[in-house]
Amino acid sequence: LTRIRGIIFDLDGVIYRGDSPLPHAAKAVAAVRAAGMRIAFLTNNSTEHREVYCERLRAMGIPCEVQDVMSSGYATVLWLQEQCRDGCRVHVVGEDGLRRELREGGFTLVTDQEPADFVVAGMDRNFGFKTLLDAQQVILKGARLIATNRDATFPVEGGVRPGGGTMIAALETCTGAKALTIGKPETYTLEKVLQGWGLQPVECALVGDRLDTDILLANRLGMLSIMVLTGAHTRQQADAAPEEMRPKVIINDLSELEGTVGG
Ligand SMILES: [Mg+2]
């Protein structure tokens, strides 16, 4: 077994659910850090700035710096920076946290039906007909559609809400465009984390609760995929999943993590 030198934790369903920390989260993260491993928190949620996720973690007793967090929103900023050497005009279908990431990334945000190079779309709890109409017109005039993520639903305490993928589907339907997706299960977010660490996939593990995003992504990169049963999917679903979505390891909760990665 290759020694694991870095662990990437999904947030929702792994570290917390809504505003409630999941059992053993703070202890497990502390133990992994004490063992000298690198840590990152990876979320497909693009509604908030990374600083907000950090604050939530700190409130749960988990130390966090903004560079420890990779969100689909921030990854979209990194991707756009690679495309836009001379700056780009960006039309956002999303929330204020995503706008803040893009503004800090150096992008000019345009509104209404002003021409744009890219339409960046994620979950938008104020999504309405005008949102759709404006983005549609901007895309029909040539802007490229980028999805921060395509999650069908968004977990909350006691249930689910419509996720960012809902808005992407609406935008694709009325434009005929096909969005390029940045978030999980695409590999870009995780590649950026590994690049920052200078580590290879075989030296890292990803801990997640969803087979179709977290586990698929880890398997795609050849990373140790660890499923924790405190979130979206069950052991039965893991057993029945297609090969590429089957976790290498299943743990009941994070108290079992240290034994798995040999801290
Ligand atoms: Mg999750």
CSV table of C-alpha atoms and ligand atoms in Angstrom, one decimal:
chain,number,residue,atom,x,y,z
A,1,LEU,CA,0.0,0.0,0.0
A,2,THR,CA,1.4,3.4,-1.0
A,3,ARG,CA,1.7,5.8,1.9
A,4,ILE,CA,-1.2,8.3,1.7
A,5,ARG,CA,0.2,11.9,2.0
A,6,GLY,CA,-2.9,13.9,1.3
A,7,ILE,CA,-6.6,13.6,2.0
A,8,ILE,CA,-9.4,15.4,0.2
A,9,PHE,CA,-12.7,15.7,2.2
A,10,ASP,CA,-16.0,16.4,0.6
A,11,LEU,CA,-18.1,18.6,2.9
A,12,ASP,CA,-21.8,17.9,2.7
A,13,GLY,CA,-22.6,14.4,4.0
A,14,VAL,CA,-19.0,13.9,5.1
A,15,ILE,CA,-18.0,16.8,7.5
A,16,TYR,CA,-21.4,18.3,8.1
A,17,ARG,CA,-25.0,18.2,7.0
A,18,GLY,CA,-26.5,21.6,6.8
A,19,ASP,CA,-25.1,23.5,9.9
A,20,SER,CA,-24.7,20.3,12.0
A,21,PRO,CA,-21.2,18.6,12.1
A,22,LEU,CA,-21.3,14.9,11.5
A,23,PRO,CA,-19.9,12.6,14.3
A,24,HIS,CA,-16.1,12.4,14.6
A,25,ALA,CA,-15.4,15.0,11.9
A,26,ALA,CA,-13.3,17.4,13.9
A,27,LYS,CA,-11.3,14.5,15.6
A,28,ALA,CA,-10.7,12.7,12.3
A,29,VAL,CA,-9.4,15.8,10.5
A,30,ALA,CA,-7.2,16.7,13.5
A,31,ALA,CA,-5.8,13.1,13.5
A,32,VAL,CA,-5.0,13.2,9.8
A,33,ARG,CA,-3.3,16.6,10.2
A,34,ALA,CA,-1.3,15.3,13.2
A,35,ALA,CA,-0.1,12.4,11.1
A,36,GLY,CA,1.5,15.0,8.8
A,37,MET,CA,-0.9,14.6,5.8
A,38,ARG,CA,-2.1,17.4,3.7
A,39,ILE,CA,-5.8,18.2,3.8
A,40,ALA,CA,-8.2,19.9,1.5
A,41,PHE,CA,-12.0,20.4,1.6
A,42,LEU,CA,-13.7,19.9,-1.8
A,43,THR,CA,-17.2,21.1,-2.4
A,44,ASN,CA,-19.4,21.3,-5.6
A,45,ASN,CA,-21.4,24.0,-3.9
A,46,SER,CA,-20.7,27.3,-5.7
A,47,THR,CA,-23.1,29.6,-3.8
A,48,GLU,CA,-20.6,30.7,-1.1
A,49,HIS,CA,-17.1,32.2,-1.1
A,50,ARG,CA,-14.5,29.8,0.2
A,51,GLU,CA,-14.1,32.0,3.3
A,52,VAL,CA,-17.7,31.1,4.3
A,53,TYR,CA,-17.0,27.4,4.2
A,54,CYS,CA,-14.0,28.0,6.3
A,55,GLU,CA,-16.0,29.9,8.9
A,56,ARG,CA,-18.5,27.0,9.0
A,57,LEU,CA,-15.7,24.5,9.6
A,58,ARG,CA,-14.0,26.7,12.3
A,59,ALA,CA,-17.4,26.9,14.1
A,60,MET,CA,-17.3,23.1,14.2
A,61,GLY,CA,-13.8,23.1,15.7
A,62,ILE,CA,-12.0,22.4,12.5
A,63,PRO,CA,-9.2,24.8,11.7
A,64,CYS,CA,-9.4,26.1,8.2
A,65,GLU,CA,-7.6,28.6,5.9
A,66,VAL,CA,-9.1,29.8,2.7
A,67,GLN,CA,-6.4,27.9,0.6
A,68,ASP,CA,-7.6,24.6,2.2
A,69,VAL,CA,-10.9,24.9,0.4
A,70,MET,CA,-11.6,24.0,-3.3
A,71,SER,CA,-15.1,24.9,-4.4
A,72,SER,CA,-16.5,24.5,-7.9
A,73,GLY,CA,-16.9,28.3,-7.9
A,74,TYR,CA,-13.2,28.9,-7.2
A,75,ALA,CA,-12.1,26.2,-9.6
A,76,THR,CA,-14.2,28.0,-12.3
A,77,VAL,CA,-12.2,31.1,-11.6
A,78,LEU,CA,-8.9,29.2,-12.0
A,79,TRP,CA,-10.2,27.7,-15.3
A,80,LEU,CA,-11.3,31.1,-16.6
A,81,GLN,CA,-7.9,32.6,-15.7
A,82,GLU,CA,-6.3,30.0,-17.9
A,83,GLN,CA,-8.6,31.0,-20.8
A,84,CYS,CA,-8.7,34.7,-20.5
A,85,ARG,CA,-5.2,36.1,-20.7
A,86,ASP,CA,-6.5,39.6,-21.3
A,87,GLY,CA,-9.5,39.5,-19.0
A,88,CYS,CA,-13.0,38.4,-19.9
A,89,ARG,CA,-16.5,39.7,-19.4
A,90,VAL,CA,-18.6,37.2,-17.4
A,91,HIS,CA,-22.3,37.0,-17.0
A,92,VAL,CA,-23.2,35.1,-13.8
A,93,VAL,CA,-26.3,32.9,-13.1
A,94,GLY,CA,-25.6,32.3,-9.4
A,95,GLU,CA,-25.3,33.8,-6.0
A,96,ASP,CA,-23.2,36.5,-4.3
A,97,GLY,CA,-20.4,34.1,-3.2
A,98,LEU,CA,-19.8,33.1,-6.8
A,99,ARG,CA,-19.8,36.7,-7.9
A,100,ARG,CA,-17.2,37.6,-5.1
A,101,GLU,CA,-14.9,34.7,-6.3
A,102,LEU,CA,-15.1,35.9,-9.9
A,103,ARG,CA,-14.5,39.6,-9.0
A,104,GLU,CA,-11.5,38.7,-6.8
A,105,GLY,CA,-10.3,36.6,-9.7
A,106,GLY,CA,-10.1,39.7,-11.8
A,107,PHE,CA,-13.2,39.3,-14.0
A,108,THR,CA,-15.6,42.0,-15.1
A,109,LEU,CA,-19.1,41.0,-14.3
A,110,VAL,CA,-21.8,42.2,-16.7
A,111,THR,CA,-25.5,42.2,-16.1
A,112,ASP,CA,-28.8,42.1,-18.0
A,113,GLN,CA,-28.1,41.4,-21.7
A,114,GLU,CA,-24.7,43.1,-22.0
A,115,PRO,CA,-22.4,41.0,-24.2
A,116,ALA,CA,-20.2,38.5,-22.4
A,117,ASP,CA,-17.4,36.0,-23.2
A,118,PHE,CA,-18.7,33.4,-20.7
A,119,VAL,CA,-21.9,32.7,-18.9
A,120,VAL,CA,-21.0,31.0,-15.6
A,121,ALA,CA,-23.9,29.2,-14.0
A,122,GLY,CA,-24.5,27.4,-10.7
A,123,MET,CA,-27.1,27.2,-8.1
A,124,ASP,CA,-29.2,30.4,-7.9
A,125,ARG,CA,-32.0,30.5,-5.4
A,126,ASN,CA,-33.3,33.6,-7.0
A,127,PHE,CA,-33.5,32.0,-10.5
A,128,GLY,CA,-36.5,33.2,-12.4
A,129,PHE,CA,-37.7,34.0,-16.0
A,130,LYS,CA,-35.6,37.1,-16.3
A,131,THR,CA,-32.5,35.2,-15.2
A,132,LEU,CA,-33.1,32.7,-17.9
A,133,LEU,CA,-34.1,35.2,-20.6
A,134,ASP,CA,-31.0,37.4,-20.0
A,135,ALA,CA,-28.6,34.4,-20.0
A,136,GLN,CA,-30.3,32.9,-23.0
A,137,GLN,CA,-29.8,36.1,-25.0
A,138,VAL,CA,-26.2,36.4,-24.0
A,139,ILE,CA,-25.5,32.8,-24.9
A,140,LEU,CA,-27.3,33.1,-28.3
A,141,LYS,CA,-25.0,36.1,-29.0
A,142,GLY,CA,-21.9,33.9,-28.5
A,143,ALA,CA,-21.1,33.6,-24.9
A,144,ARG,CA,-19.8,30.1,-23.8
A,145,LEU,CA,-21.8,28.4,-21.1
A,146,ILE,CA,-19.8,27.1,-18.1
A,147,ALA,CA,-21.4,25.0,-15.3
A,148,THR,CA,-19.8,25.2,-11.9
A,149,ASN,CA,-21.5,21.9,-11.3
A,150,ARG,CA,-24.4,19.8,-12.4
A,151,ASP,CA,-25.7,18.5,-9.1
A,152,ALA,CA,-29.4,17.6,-9.5
A,153,THR,CA,-30.1,18.3,-5.9
A,154,PHE,CA,-28.7,20.1,-2.9
A,155,PRO,CA,-28.7,18.4,0.5
A,156,VAL,CA,-30.3,20.2,3.5
A,157,GLU,CA,-31.2,19.0,6.9
A,158,GLY,CA,-34.1,16.5,6.4
A,159,GLY,CA,-34.2,16.5,2.6
A,160,VAL,CA,-33.1,18.0,-0.7
A,161,ARG,CA,-33.5,21.2,-2.7
A,162,PRO,CA,-33.1,21.8,-6.5
A,163,GLY,CA,-29.4,21.9,-7.3
A,164,GLY,CA,-27.3,23.8,-9.8
A,165,GLY,CA,-27.8,21.2,-12.5
A,166,THR,CA,-31.4,22.3,-12.6
A,167,MET,CA,-30.4,25.8,-13.8
A,168,ILE,CA,-27.9,24.4,-16.2
A,169,ALA,CA,-30.6,22.1,-17.8
A,170,ALA,CA,-32.9,25.1,-18.3
A,171,LEU,CA,-30.1,27.2,-19.9
A,172,GLU,CA,-29.1,24.3,-22.2
A,173,THR,CA,-32.8,23.7,-23.1
A,174,CYS,CA,-33.5,27.2,-24.3
A,175,THR,CA,-30.2,27.8,-26.1
A,176,GLY,CA,-29.1,24.4,-27.5
A,177,ALA,CA,-25.7,25.0,-25.9
A,178,LYS,CA,-23.9,22.2,-24.0
A,179,ALA,CA,-22.3,23.5,-20.9
A,180,LEU,CA,-18.7,22.7,-20.0
A,181,THR,CA,-18.7,21.4,-16.4
A,182,ILE,CA,-15.9,22.3,-13.9
A,183,GLY,CA,-17.1,20.6,-10.7
A,184,LYS,CA,-17.2,16.9,-9.6
A,185,PRO,CA,-17.2,14.3,-11.2
A,186,GLU,CA,-15.1,16.2,-13.8
A,187,THR,CA,-11.4,16.0,-12.7
A,188,TYR,CA,-10.4,19.7,-12.8
A,189,THR,CA,-11.0,20.6,-9.1
A,190,LEU,CA,-9.0,17.7,-7.8
A,191,GLU,CA,-6.2,18.2,-10.4
A,192,LYS,CA,-5.8,21.7,-9.1
A,193,VAL,CA,-5.6,20.5,-5.5
A,194,LEU,CA,-2.9,17.9,-6.4
A,195,GLN,CA,-1.0,20.4,-8.5
A,196,GLY,CA,-0.9,22.8,-5.5
A,197,TRP,CA,0.4,20.0,-3.3
A,198,GLY,CA,2.8,18.5,-5.8
A,199,LEU,CA,1.4,15.1,-5.1
A,200,GLN,CA,0.4,12.2,-7.4
A,201,PRO,CA,-3.1,10.7,-7.3
A,202,VAL,CA,-1.8,7.4,-5.8
A,203,GLU,CA,-0.4,9.4,-2.8
A,204,CYS,CA,-3.9,10.8,-2.0
A,205,ALA,CA,-7.3,9.6,-0.9
A,206,LEU,CA,-10.7,11.2,-1.3
A,207,VAL,CA,-13.4,10.8,1.3
A,208,GLY,CA,-16.9,11.3,-0.1
A,209,ASP,CA,-20.5,10.3,0.3
A,210,ARG,CA,-21.8,10.3,-3.3
A,211,LEU,CA,-21.0,7.5,-5.7
A,212,ASP,CA,-21.8,9.5,-8.9
A,213,THR,CA,-19.5,12.5,-8.0
A,214,ASP,CA,-17.0,11.8,-5.3
A,215,ILE,CA,-16.2,8.2,-5.8
A,216,LEU,CA,-16.4,8.4,-9.6
A,217,LEU,CA,-14.0,11.3,-9.6
A,218,ALA,CA,-11.5,9.6,-7.2
A,219,ASN,CA,-11.6,6.4,-9.3
A,220,ARG,CA,-11.2,8.3,-12.6
A,221,LEU,CA,-7.9,9.8,-11.3
A,222,GLY,CA,-6.7,6.5,-9.7
A,223,MET,CA,-6.9,7.8,-6.2
A,224,LEU,CA,-8.0,5.8,-3.1
A,225,SER,CA,-11.8,6.3,-3.0
A,226,ILE,CA,-13.2,6.1,0.5
A,227,MET,CA,-17.0,6.2,0.9
A,228,VAL,CA,-18.5,7.3,4.2
A,229,LEU,CA,-22.0,6.2,5.0
A,230,THR,CA,-23.1,9.4,6.7
A,231,GLY,CA,-24.5,11.1,3.5
A,232,ALA,CA,-26.3,10.6,0.3
A,233,HIS,CA,-25.7,6.9,-0.6
A,234,THR,CA,-25.9,3.5,1.2
A,235,ARG,CA,-23.7,0.4,1.2
A,236,GLN,CA,-26.4,-1.4,-0.9
A,237,GLN,CA,-26.2,1.4,-3.5
A,238,ALA,CA,-22.4,1.1,-3.5
A,239,ASP,CA,-22.5,-2.7,-4.0
A,240,ALA,CA,-25.0,-2.3,-6.9
A,241,ALA,CA,-23.1,0.6,-8.6
A,242,PRO,CA,-21.2,0.2,-11.9
A,243,GLU,CA,-17.5,-0.6,-11.5
A,244,GLU,CA,-16.3,3.0,-12.0
A,245,MET,CA,-18.5,4.2,-9.1
A,246,ARG,CA,-17.6,1.5,-6.6
A,247,PRO,CA,-15.5,2.8,-3.6
A,248,LYS,CA,-12.2,1.0,-2.7
A,249,VAL,CA,-13.1,1.4,0.9
A,250,ILE,CA,-16.4,1.9,2.8
A,251,ILE,CA,-16.5,3.3,6.3
A,252,ASN,CA,-19.5,3.8,8.6
A,253,ASP,CA,-18.2,7.2,9.9
A,254,LEU,CA,-15.0,9.2,10.2
A,255,SER,CA,-13.9,7.4,13.4
A,256,GLU,CA,-12.8,4.6,11.0
A,257,LEU,CA,-10.7,6.8,8.8
A,258,GLU,CA,-7.4,6.6,10.6
A,259,GLY,CA,-7.3,2.9,10.4
A,260,THR,CA,-8.0,3.1,6.6
A,261,VAL,CA,-5.2,5.5,5.7
A,262,GLY,CA,-2.7,4.2,8.2
A,263,GLY,CA,-2.1,7.5,9.9
B,1,MG,MG,-21.3,15.2,-0.3
